[in-house]
Amino acid sequence: MSAERDMTRIVRSWLQVDEYESADRVLDIVLDLLDTTPQHRSAWPVRRFVVMNSYAKLAIAAVVVVVVAIGGLALLRPGESSGPGGAPIATPSPTPSPSAAPSPSPAASPSTIDTTDWVPFTSDRYGYTISYPPTHSGMPGSTKSAPTFVAQAQRDFAFGTDLWERSAGGELATTPLDWIVLGPDGYQIGFWGFAATVPVGTSVDDIISQGVGTRDPPGAPFPACESEPIMIDGQPGRFHVCGDSVSIAVVTIGDRAYVFVEGRGSVEKDLMLAQLSTVQLPTP
Amino acid sequence: MDADLVIRAQQGDKGAFALIATQTANRFLAVARRILRDPDLAEDATQQALLSIWQDLPQVRDPARFDAWSYRLLVHACYAEGRRDHRWAPNLRLLPVDQSAADDDLSSVVDRDQLERGFDRLPIEHRAVVVLHHYLDLPLDRVAEVLGIPVGTAHSRLHHAMRGLRAALDADARPPVREVAR
């Protein structure tokens, strides 16, 4: 009996060990989602907000790295950017690099999904328009979005705390993401997008090479990525699919890079291509 | 939980729910972290549980039973997270930087490591009973109510869990090797 009491004491003591356990991040997300999370919907099964595997989370972290890299590129060329989040101040280059754009063909196969009844979402922050299925809904960008989904352990594991904290701390501000959420099949974050100012002439391959596809975390079986050219609103871009974890499309116009990400990779490739086919980019 | 808050939240009062969530979230996260032993999964489970509370709150007939009901949602969210396929996970343990072994009742850090390993080997249903009973201090009849299981099953799960943890401590008599968190 004494040994049993000792064991109980040991276990209780072990469970009570204090760790940093603030739920502020989770709380912020939940409260942000109340407006788009209805009560009393018998036909609406209770779902979790984010159903993404670890690859997808890593990929999001990679996208954040892309953002940071874009910010870094912009900072290295301070005369050509207006800072994060705001409207760009374009500085036309008299001699844009001929390597800035990828080869326009062969492009990704056009989607066969009918998008005629899809709902347009126009990003107030970035100016692009994209349509999504009526089973989804759109959310404007939030500065909370990017840091929310990358756990500390994954940040440390994949990309290093220093890089992230410089980003989260404001030295290189994190770019807010627009969301298309509330997907119909058990996951709710389906798509997100953003834009950032880059030095004129920065190619989509340059942008992708800063993040997704070339930052396989050491020791992690990050899926192989396949890349193909794509036309987005008449502009040549790059479509990048990493297994069933993530797909990312990048297109640049002048000093502006537009990045669209979908969280299930090859599983939702057709849906992603259909969404990309509806993109309308702002006039530079 | 304040029954008035629960009733207001049931009626769609987001402010009331925000208060409930604020009062609940940290404790939920702490419980989830102890059941899942993974901070990332614990955040996901906490988030899922809070959203589920908001969505399903109108179906709660007795606001006085909110606490038990909400913990049940949390535990079920933990089950769902615990059963996900984790193809990789960083082997990372965050130990309090300024905590020495003398700060607690454990005889050494190796005890903690052995407990963690032993706990990780337990079925998640057993871990839930241990956490609800030994961390939240819920009596076993309340644990059974939260989990929706017979009281005898709660007793049995706790017995097997504690036996497994005892075995983990007894089985490893190697010298302590401290794994330092990165």
PDB file of C-alpha atoms in Angstrom, chain A residues 3 6-27 29-31 33-35 37-40 44-50 52-55 57-58 148 151 153-154 156-157 220-221 244, chain B residues 9-10 12 14 17-18 21-22 25-26 29-30 33-34 37 40 43-44 46-48 50-52 54-58 81 84 87-88 90 92 94 96 99 104-106 112 115-116 119 130 133-135 137 162 165-166 169 182:
ATOM      1  CA  ALA A   3       4.465   1.642  -2.533  1.00  0.00           C
ATOM      2  CA  ASP A   6       4.473   6.524  -3.400  1.00  0.00           C
ATOM      3  CA  MET A   7       3.626   5.770  -6.993  1.00  0.00           C
ATOM      4  CA  THR A   8       0.584   7.994  -6.831  1.00  0.00           C
ATOM      5  CA  ARG A   9       2.687  10.785  -5.347  1.00  0.00           C
ATOM      6  CA  ILE A  10       5.339  10.392  -8.033  1.00  0.00           C
ATOM      7  CA  VAL A  11       2.823  10.449 -10.858  1.00  0.00           C
ATOM      8  CA  ARG A  12       0.978  13.419  -9.433  1.00  0.00           C
ATOM      9  CA  SER A  13       4.207  15.304  -8.984  1.00  0.00           C
ATOM     10  CA  TRP A  14       5.284  14.482 -12.515  1.00  0.00           C
ATOM     11  CA  LEU A  15       1.976  15.650 -13.961  1.00  0.00           C
ATOM     12  CA  GLN A  16       2.131  18.898 -12.036  1.00  0.00           C
ATOM     13  CA  VAL A  17       5.496  19.944 -13.458  1.00  0.00           C
ATOM     14  CA  ASP A  18       5.007  23.421 -14.760  1.00  0.00           C
ATOM     15  CA  GLU A  19       5.572  24.105 -18.394  1.00  0.00           C
ATOM     16  CA  TYR A  20       4.777  27.128 -20.466  1.00  0.00           C
ATOM     17  CA  GLU A  21       1.209  26.410 -21.434  1.00  0.00           C
ATOM     18  CA  SER A  22      -0.477  29.539 -22.614  1.00  0.00           C
ATOM     19  CA  ALA A  23      -3.393  28.822 -24.890  1.00  0.00           C
ATOM     20  CA  ASP A  24      -3.527  32.387 -26.189  1.00  0.00           C
ATOM     21  CA  ARG A  25      -2.783  31.382 -29.767  1.00  0.00           C
ATOM     22  CA  VAL A  26      -5.490  28.754 -29.781  1.00  0.00           C
ATOM     23  CA  LEU A  27      -7.911  31.118 -28.118  1.00  0.00           C
ATOM     24  CA  ILE A  29      -8.015  31.398 -33.544  1.00  0.00           C
ATOM     25  CA  VAL A  30     -11.146  30.034 -31.969  1.00  0.00           C
ATOM     26  CA  LEU A  31     -12.576  33.464 -31.271  1.00  0.00           C
ATOM     27  CA  LEU A  33     -13.627  31.662 -36.166  1.00  0.00           C
ATOM     28  CA  LEU A  34     -16.857  32.150 -34.260  1.00  0.00           C
ATOM     29  CA  ASP A  35     -18.371  34.301 -36.971  1.00  0.00           C
ATOM     30  CA  THR A  37     -18.641  28.638 -37.197  1.00  0.00           C
ATOM     31  CA  PRO A  38     -22.375  28.306 -36.852  1.00  0.00           C
ATOM     32  CA  GLN A  39     -24.302  26.723 -34.031  1.00  0.00           C
ATOM     33  CA  HIS A  40     -27.402  24.550 -34.465  1.00  0.00           C
ATOM     34  CA  TRP A  44     -22.914  20.239 -40.179  1.00  0.00           C
ATOM     35  CA  PRO A  45     -20.774  17.632 -38.485  1.00  0.00           C
ATOM     36  CA  VAL A  46     -18.509  18.763 -35.741  1.00  0.00           C
ATOM     37  CA  ARG A  47     -15.156  19.154 -37.267  1.00  0.00           C
ATOM     38  CA  ARG A  48     -11.851  20.322 -36.233  1.00  0.00           C
ATOM     39  CA  PHE A  49     -10.632  23.548 -37.642  1.00  0.00           C
ATOM     40  CA  VAL A  50      -7.402  22.381 -39.096  1.00  0.00           C
ATOM     41  CA  MET A  52      -3.499  18.890 -41.775  1.00  0.00           C
ATOM     42  CA  ASN A  53      -0.810  16.337 -41.508  1.00  0.00           C
ATOM     43  CA  SER A  54       2.615  17.256 -40.322  1.00  0.00           C
ATOM     44  CA  TYR A  55       3.860  17.645 -43.857  1.00  0.00           C
ATOM     45  CA  LYS A  57       2.305  22.109 -41.344  1.00  0.00           C
ATOM     46  CA  LEU A  58       5.897  21.899 -42.396  1.00  0.00           C
ATOM     47  CA  THR A 148      -0.646  29.987 -35.575  1.00  0.00           C
ATOM     48  CA  ALA A 151       4.286  24.710 -33.598  1.00  0.00           C
ATOM     49  CA  ALA A 153       8.850  22.180 -32.074  1.00  0.00           C
ATOM     50  CA  GLN A 154       8.331  22.175 -35.812  1.00  0.00           C
ATOM     51  CA  ASP A 156      12.858  24.557 -34.283  1.00  0.00           C
ATOM     52  CA  PHE A 157      13.064  21.276 -36.077  1.00  0.00           C
ATOM     53  CA  ALA A 220      12.060  14.420 -42.044  1.00  0.00           C
ATOM     54  CA  PRO A 221      10.635  12.509 -44.989  1.00  0.00           C
ATOM     55  CA  ASP A 244      -0.291  14.986 -50.579  1.00  0.00           C
TER      56      ASP A 244
ATOM     57  CA  ALA B   9     -23.467  31.145 -24.994  1.00  0.00           C
ATOM     58  CA  GLN B  10     -26.064  28.530 -25.861  1.00  0.00           C
ATOM     59  CA  GLY B  12     -25.399  32.457 -29.480  1.00  0.00           C
ATOM     60  CA  LYS B  14     -20.255  35.182 -28.601  1.00  0.00           C
ATOM     61  CA  PHE B  17     -18.588  32.072 -25.110  1.00  0.00           C
ATOM     62  CA  ALA B  18     -15.402  34.130 -25.263  1.00  0.00           C
ATOM     63  CA  ALA B  21     -13.218  29.899 -23.663  1.00  0.00           C
ATOM     64  CA  THR B  22     -10.872  32.269 -21.878  1.00  0.00           C
ATOM     65  CA  ALA B  25      -8.440  27.274 -22.723  1.00  0.00           C
ATOM     66  CA  ASN B  26      -5.340  27.150 -20.557  1.00  0.00           C
ATOM     67  CA  LEU B  29      -4.299  22.866 -23.149  1.00  0.00           C
ATOM     68  CA  ALA B  30      -2.628  21.622 -20.001  1.00  0.00           C
ATOM     69  CA  ARG B  33      -0.590  18.205 -23.351  1.00  0.00           C
ATOM     70  CA  ARG B  34      -0.497  15.681 -20.588  1.00  0.00           C
ATOM     71  CA  ARG B  37       2.560  14.422 -24.699  1.00  0.00           C
ATOM     72  CA  ASP B  40       1.377  20.648 -31.268  1.00  0.00           C
ATOM     73  CA  GLU B  43      -3.023  22.769 -29.374  1.00  0.00           C
ATOM     74  CA  ASP B  44      -4.962  21.129 -32.181  1.00  0.00           C
ATOM     75  CA  THR B  46      -7.739  22.212 -27.610  1.00  0.00           C
ATOM     76  CA  GLN B  47      -8.790  24.185 -30.634  1.00  0.00           C
ATOM     77  CA  GLN B  48     -11.032  21.403 -31.849  1.00  0.00           C
ATOM     78  CA  LEU B  50     -13.351  24.706 -28.023  1.00  0.00           C
ATOM     79  CA  LEU B  51     -14.924  24.946 -31.447  1.00  0.00           C
ATOM     80  CA  SER B  52     -16.926  21.807 -30.769  1.00  0.00           C
ATOM     81  CA  TRP B  54     -19.330  26.415 -29.403  1.00  0.00           C
ATOM     82  CA  GLN B  55     -21.032  24.384 -32.083  1.00  0.00           C
ATOM     83  CA  ASP B  56     -22.707  21.840 -29.817  1.00  0.00           C
ATOM     84  CA  LEU B  57     -23.477  24.012 -26.844  1.00  0.00           C
ATOM     85  CA  PRO B  58     -27.121  24.546 -27.842  1.00  0.00           C
ATOM     86  CA  GLU B  81      -5.384  13.657 -32.416  1.00  0.00           C
ATOM     87  CA  ARG B  84      -3.666  10.495 -36.367  1.00  0.00           C
ATOM     88  CA  ARG B  87       4.908  10.068 -39.966  1.00  0.00           C
ATOM     89  CA  TRP B  88       7.489  12.180 -38.295  1.00  0.00           C
ATOM     90  CA  PRO B  90      10.645  15.737 -33.511  1.00  0.00           C
ATOM     91  CA  LEU B  92      11.971  17.034 -28.422  1.00  0.00           C
ATOM     92  CA  LEU B  94      11.130  20.822 -23.250  1.00  0.00           C
ATOM     93  CA  PRO B  96      12.115  23.794 -17.579  1.00  0.00           C
ATOM     94  CA  GLN B  99      14.272  23.437 -12.667  1.00  0.00           C
ATOM     95  CA  ASP B 104       9.962  18.290  -7.113  1.00  0.00           C
ATOM     96  CA  ASP B 105       9.260  15.007  -5.467  1.00  0.00           C
ATOM     97  CA  LEU B 106      10.922  12.980  -8.128  1.00  0.00           C
ATOM     98  CA  ARG B 112      10.826  11.599 -15.183  1.00  0.00           C
ATOM     99  CA  LEU B 115       7.720   7.940 -16.515  1.00  0.00           C
ATOM    100  CA  GLU B 116       7.445   9.676 -19.842  1.00  0.00           C
ATOM    101  CA  PHE B 119       3.291   6.943 -20.158  1.00  0.00           C
ATOM    102  CA  VAL B 130      -4.567   9.104 -15.249  1.00  0.00           C
ATOM    103  CA  HIS B 133      -7.772  11.638 -11.906  1.00  0.00           C
ATOM    104  CA  HIS B 134      -4.252  12.585 -10.899  1.00  0.00           C
ATOM    105  CA  TYR B 135      -3.904  15.961 -12.598  1.00  0.00           C
ATOM    106  CA  ASP B 137      -8.131  15.613  -9.175  1.00  0.00           C
ATOM    107  CA  MET B 162      -0.385   2.810 -12.745  1.00  0.00           C
ATOM    108  CA  LEU B 165       4.083   3.245 -14.950  1.00  0.00           C
ATOM    109  CA  ARG B 166       5.415   1.354 -11.974  1.00  0.00           C
ATOM    110  CA  LEU B 169      10.198   2.856 -13.255  1.00  0.00           C
ATOM    111  CA  ARG B 182      17.130  22.122 -27.741  1.00  0.00           C
TER     112      ARG B 182
END
